[in-house]
Tab-separated table of C-alpha atoms in Angstrom:
chain	number	residue	atom	x	y	z
A	1	UNK	CA	0.225	0.112	-0.033
A	2	UNK	CA	1.014	3.646	-0.431
A	3	UNK	CA	2.452	5.719	2.150
A	4	UNK	CA	-0.049	8.842	1.427
A	5	UNK	CA	-3.138	9.922	2.583
A	6	UNK	CA	-5.392	7.326	0.556
A	7	UNK	CA	-9.259	8.753	-0.255
A	8	UNK	CA	-11.950	6.878	2.264
A	9	UNK	CA	-11.963	3.016	1.686
A	10	UNK	CA	-14.567	0.868	2.178
A	11	UNK	CA	-12.733	-2.181	4.737
A	12	UNK	CA	-13.970	-5.515	5.166
A	13	UNK	CA	-11.743	-5.690	8.433
A	14	UNK	CA	-10.414	-3.722	10.972
A	15	UNK	CA	-7.076	-5.284	13.222
A	16	UNK	CA	-5.856	-3.395	15.839
A	17	UNK	CA	-2.663	-3.604	17.795
A	18	UNK	CA	-3.091	-4.235	21.662
A	19	UNK	CA	-0.067	-1.464	24.162
A	20	UNK	CA	-0.574	1.880	22.717
A	21	UNK	CA	-2.817	1.476	20.329
A	22	UNK	CA	-6.895	-0.179	21.476
A	23	UNK	CA	-5.002	0.312	25.624
A	24	UNK	CA	-3.345	2.465	27.527
A	25	UNK	CA	-1.432	0.013	29.002
A	26	UNK	CA	2.177	2.720	30.157
A	27	UNK	CA	1.096	3.147	33.891
A	28	UNK	CA	0.798	-0.804	34.390
A	29	UNK	CA	3.843	-1.275	32.886
A	30	UNK	CA	5.621	1.841	34.470
A	31	UNK	CA	4.832	-0.363	37.739
A	32	UNK	CA	5.938	-3.420	37.014
A	33	UNK	CA	9.324	-1.527	36.458
A	34	UNK	CA	9.487	0.068	39.381
A	35	UNK	CA	8.764	-2.643	41.471
A	36	UNK	CA	11.647	-4.146	39.650
A	37	UNK	CA	14.045	-1.909	40.055
A	38	UNK	CA	12.952	-1.356	43.645
A	39	UNK	CA	14.165	-5.133	44.839
A	40	UNK	CA	17.359	-3.710	42.610
A	41	UNK	CA	17.562	-0.335	44.373
A	42	UNK	CA	17.187	1.540	42.011
A	43	UNK	CA	15.790	5.079	41.852
A	44	UNK	CA	12.147	4.338	40.080
A	45	UNK	CA	11.380	6.515	36.640
A	46	UNK	CA	8.563	8.437	35.791
A	47	UNK	CA	5.050	8.494	33.722
A	48	UNK	CA	6.975	10.303	31.288
A	49	UNK	CA	10.302	8.197	31.573
A	50	UNK	CA	8.678	4.754	30.831
A	51	UNK	CA	6.059	5.876	28.584
A	52	UNK	CA	7.058	6.143	25.367
A	53	UNK	CA	8.747	2.916	25.704
A	54	UNK	CA	5.668	0.670	26.370
A	55	UNK	CA	5.027	-0.548	23.332
A	56	UNK	CA	8.200	-2.366	22.838
A	57	UNK	CA	8.164	-5.286	25.280
A	58	UNK	CA	9.771	-5.637	28.562
A	59	UNK	CA	13.628	-5.270	27.740
A	60	UNK	CA	12.741	-1.991	26.489
A	61	UNK	CA	11.012	-0.773	29.911
A	62	UNK	CA	14.418	-2.602	31.583
A	63	UNK	CA	16.804	-0.707	29.556
A	64	UNK	CA	15.365	2.638	30.289
A	65	UNK	CA	14.505	1.775	34.163
A	66	UNK	CA	18.104	0.494	34.938
A	67	UNK	CA	20.557	2.618	31.890
A	68	UNK	CA	24.257	2.500	31.231
A	69	UNK	CA	23.803	-0.657	33.654
A	70	UNK	CA	20.954	-2.329	31.912
A	71	UNK	CA	23.617	-4.224	29.355
A	72	UNK	CA	25.908	-6.132	32.503
A	73	UNK	CA	22.596	-7.224	34.324
A	74	UNK	CA	20.884	-10.592	34.157
A	75	UNK	CA	18.770	-9.501	31.749
A	76	UNK	CA	16.830	-12.885	31.318
A	77	UNK	CA	15.788	-13.028	34.917
A	78	UNK	CA	14.401	-9.613	35.815
A	79	UNK	CA	12.794	-9.635	32.532
A	80	UNK	CA	10.443	-12.463	33.436
A	81	UNK	CA	10.728	-10.870	37.089
A	82	UNK	CA	8.610	-7.899	35.542
A	83	UNK	CA	6.746	-10.090	33.530
A	84	UNK	CA	5.603	-11.738	36.234
A	85	UNK	CA	5.233	-8.406	38.409
A	86	UNK	CA	2.427	-6.817	35.750
A	87	UNK	CA	1.284	-10.313	35.425
A	88	UNK	CA	-0.362	-9.910	38.822
A	89	UNK	CA	-1.852	-6.481	38.434
A	90	UNK	CA	-2.442	-6.250	34.536
A	91	UNK	CA	-5.419	-4.289	34.423
A	92	UNK	CA	-5.359	-2.171	37.714
A	93	UNK	CA	-5.171	1.236	35.607
A	94	UNK	CA	-4.849	-0.256	32.254
A	95	UNK	CA	-7.957	1.177	29.736
A	96	UNK	CA	-9.197	2.008	26.251
A	97	UNK	CA	-8.305	5.480	24.617
A	98	UNK	CA	-10.666	7.206	24.239
A	99	UNK	CA	-12.827	6.974	21.208
A	100	UNK	CA	-11.089	3.626	21.071
A	101	UNK	CA	-14.638	2.288	23.115
A	102	UNK	CA	-16.777	4.502	20.317
A	103	UNK	CA	-14.711	3.258	17.489
A	104	UNK	CA	-15.597	-0.561	18.538
A	105	UNK	CA	-19.423	0.453	18.724
A	106	UNK	CA	-19.441	1.642	15.242
A	107	UNK	CA	-17.739	-1.849	13.420
A	108	UNK	CA	-19.879	-3.706	14.718
A	109	UNK	CA	-23.230	-1.977	13.818
A	110	UNK	CA	-21.774	-1.320	10.654
A	111	UNK	CA	-20.178	-5.221	10.013
A	112	UNK	CA	-17.236	-4.340	9.650
A	113	UNK	CA	-14.859	-7.179	11.713
A	114	UNK	CA	-12.483	-6.330	13.747
A	115	UNK	CA	-9.043	-8.077	15.564
A	116	UNK	CA	-6.230	-8.105	17.555
A	117	UNK	CA	-2.919	-8.610	17.050
A	118	UNK	CA	-0.436	-7.896	18.601
A	119	UNK	CA	3.568	-8.633	20.397
A	120	UNK	CA	2.259	-9.046	23.316
A	121	UNK	CA	2.876	-13.092	24.470
A	122	UNK	CA	-0.463	-15.240	24.821
A	123	UNK	CA	-0.399	-15.928	28.455
A	124	UNK	CA	-0.831	-11.824	28.812
A	125	UNK	CA	-2.992	-10.522	25.527
A	126	UNK	CA	-5.970	-13.460	26.937
A	127	UNK	CA	-6.211	-12.107	30.395
A	128	UNK	CA	-6.006	-8.414	29.632
A	129	UNK	CA	-8.718	-8.944	26.661
A	130	UNK	CA	-10.530	-10.164	29.619
A	131	UNK	CA	-10.380	-7.739	31.835
A	132	UNK	CA	-11.283	-5.168	29.435
A	133	UNK	CA	-15.361	-5.700	28.616
A	134	UNK	CA	-14.627	-4.212	24.902
A	135	UNK	CA	-12.597	-5.667	23.818
A	136	UNK	CA	-14.343	-9.184	24.551
A	137	UNK	CA	-15.840	-9.400	21.553
A	138	UNK	CA	-12.617	-9.603	19.529
A	139	UNK	CA	-13.201	-11.636	16.384
A	140	UNK	CA	-9.795	-12.853	16.842
A	141	UNK	CA	-6.644	-11.934	19.328
A	142	UNK	CA	-3.660	-13.911	17.942
A	143	UNK	CA	-0.489	-12.675	20.117
A	144	UNK	CA	3.541	-12.656	19.899
A	145	UNK	CA	4.082	-16.822	20.460
A	146	UNK	CA	1.106	-17.731	18.646
A	147	UNK	CA	3.032	-18.441	15.513
A	148	UNK	CA	6.981	-19.149	16.003
A	149	UNK	CA	7.415	-15.444	14.339
A	150	UNK	CA	5.902	-11.775	14.878
A	151	UNK	CA	6.316	-8.497	14.078
A	152	UNK	CA	7.361	-6.910	11.789
A	153	UNK	CA	6.412	-10.321	9.828
A	154	UNK	CA	3.712	-10.384	8.038
A	155	UNK	CA	2.785	-13.910	9.327
A	156	UNK	CA	0.645	-13.376	12.085
A	157	UNK	CA	-1.656	-10.587	10.826
A	158	UNK	CA	-1.721	-12.717	7.163
A	159	UNK	CA	-3.037	-15.634	10.417
A	160	UNK	CA	-4.975	-13.016	11.785
A	161	UNK	CA	-6.562	-12.068	8.276
A	162	UNK	CA	-7.671	-15.437	7.908
A	163	UNK	CA	-8.694	-16.527	11.210
A	164	UNK	CA	-11.374	-13.722	10.490
A	165	UNK	CA	-11.865	-15.112	6.875
A	166	UNK	CA	-11.068	-11.315	4.856
A	167	UNK	CA	-8.798	-11.411	1.959
A	168	UNK	CA	-5.760	-9.366	3.333
A	169	UNK	CA	-5.623	-5.868	0.634
A	170	UNK	CA	-9.352	-5.858	2.907
A	171	UNK	CA	-7.861	-5.228	5.793
A	172	UNK	CA	-6.764	-2.215	7.814
A	173	UNK	CA	-3.617	-2.083	10.494
A	174	UNK	CA	-3.671	0.106	13.147
A	175	UNK	CA	-0.683	-0.029	15.499
A	176	UNK	CA	1.493	2.828	16.988
A	177	UNK	CA	4.730	1.514	16.144
A	178	UNK	CA	7.460	1.299	13.033
A	179	UNK	CA	7.024	-2.866	13.103
A	180	UNK	CA	3.240	-2.630	13.054
A	181	UNK	CA	3.107	-0.751	9.587
A	182	UNK	CA	6.441	-2.484	8.204
A	183	UNK	CA	4.437	-5.782	9.066
A	184	UNK	CA	0.961	-4.464	7.610
A	185	UNK	CA	2.839	-3.131	4.670
A	186	UNK	CA	4.415	-7.406	3.671
A	187	UNK	CA	1.332	-8.406	4.934
A	188	UNK	CA	-0.350	-6.072	1.740
A	189	UNK	CA	-2.640	-5.100	4.066
A	190	UNK	CA	-3.888	-1.001	4.807
A	191	UNK	CA	-2.568	0.401	7.547
A	192	UNK	CA	-2.709	3.889	10.666
A	193	UNK	CA	-0.338	4.910	12.961
A	194	UNK	CA	-2.100	5.423	16.024
A	195	UNK	CA	-0.701	8.704	17.029
A	196	UNK	CA	-2.480	8.638	20.475
A	197	UNK	CA	-0.070	5.759	21.176
A	198	UNK	CA	3.511	5.815	22.500
A	199	UNK	CA	4.925	6.904	19.269
A	200	UNK	CA	8.816	8.001	19.844
A	201	UNK	CA	8.315	11.409	18.116
A	202	UNK	CA	5.528	12.315	15.624
A	203	UNK	CA	8.442	13.157	12.817
A	204	UNK	CA	9.364	9.496	13.287
A	205	UNK	CA	5.651	8.067	13.277
A	206	UNK	CA	5.401	9.927	9.793
A	207	UNK	CA	8.009	9.206	8.533
A	208	UNK	CA	6.915	5.339	8.285
A	209	UNK	CA	4.683	6.272	5.871
A	210	UNK	CA	0.904	5.010	7.002
A	211	UNK	CA	-1.713	4.849	4.594
A	212	UNK	CA	-3.354	6.991	7.422
A	213	UNK	CA	-2.183	8.710	10.591
A	214	UNK	CA	-4.384	9.338	13.010
A	215	UNK	CA	-4.419	12.117	15.759
A	216	UNK	CA	-7.513	10.455	17.618
A	217	UNK	CA	-9.786	7.143	16.954
A	218	UNK	CA	-12.199	9.508	16.189
A	219	UNK	CA	-10.516	9.857	12.776
A	220	UNK	CA	-11.211	6.183	11.527
A	221	UNK	CA	-14.621	7.002	11.508
A	222	UNK	CA	-14.415	8.509	8.663
A	223	UNK	CA	-13.634	5.323	6.777
A	224	UNK	CA	-16.582	3.263	7.867
C-alpha cells in the first residue's frame, strides 16, 4: 500500500495492535518496572520516561529503567521478574484510549469485523483482553507467540485475516510502532498509525509512511 493519505476506502476488517493502540497500558507496565527497580535498589522512573517505551516490550522498559547498567545485568531473570509483576496487576490502570469504545461499537454496527494482533505473549494478552469488557467481542486475538514469528513479520497479520475470513487487501491494521506499519505493508494490508499511542515522536511516526496517520480513534470513522 502507498504511504500517502488514501481516499475513503470500504474495509472488511480492522485489525488493532493492543498496547498503545487499543489500550493505554503504560502505567501498569511502568508499575511493574518500578517494582523491579525497587528490588534492585534503583530509583524509580517517572511516567514520561517509561511511557515512550511501553509498546516495545519488557527489555525496552528495563533498559529505560536501568540505563547504562542494563547490558551488564542478568537480563533474562529481570525480564521474567518484570513479566511476573505485570501479570499480577495486569489491568489495574489499563483502559481503552478515548474514542476506542465508540469506534468498536461503530464497527459492530456496520458489520465490519475486528480483531487484535499484538506482539504481547499470549499468557498476558488473554487475561488483559478478558479484563477489558469492550475487547471481549474481538473476532480474532493473535499474540506474539501464537506463531513462530512476530511483527514485523507479516505472518501474524495474515493469520489474523485468515481467522477473520477476510482478504488481507481488504484489511486495515492500526498500530503505534514502526514494526506495525512494516508488517501491514508486508501483508499487503492498509496501515494507520495511532498517533495517540506510544510513538517515539511525531516526525518519526510520519516517517513510517503509513496510509493513514490518525490523531484520535475518531479519525477512523471516515473509513467505516
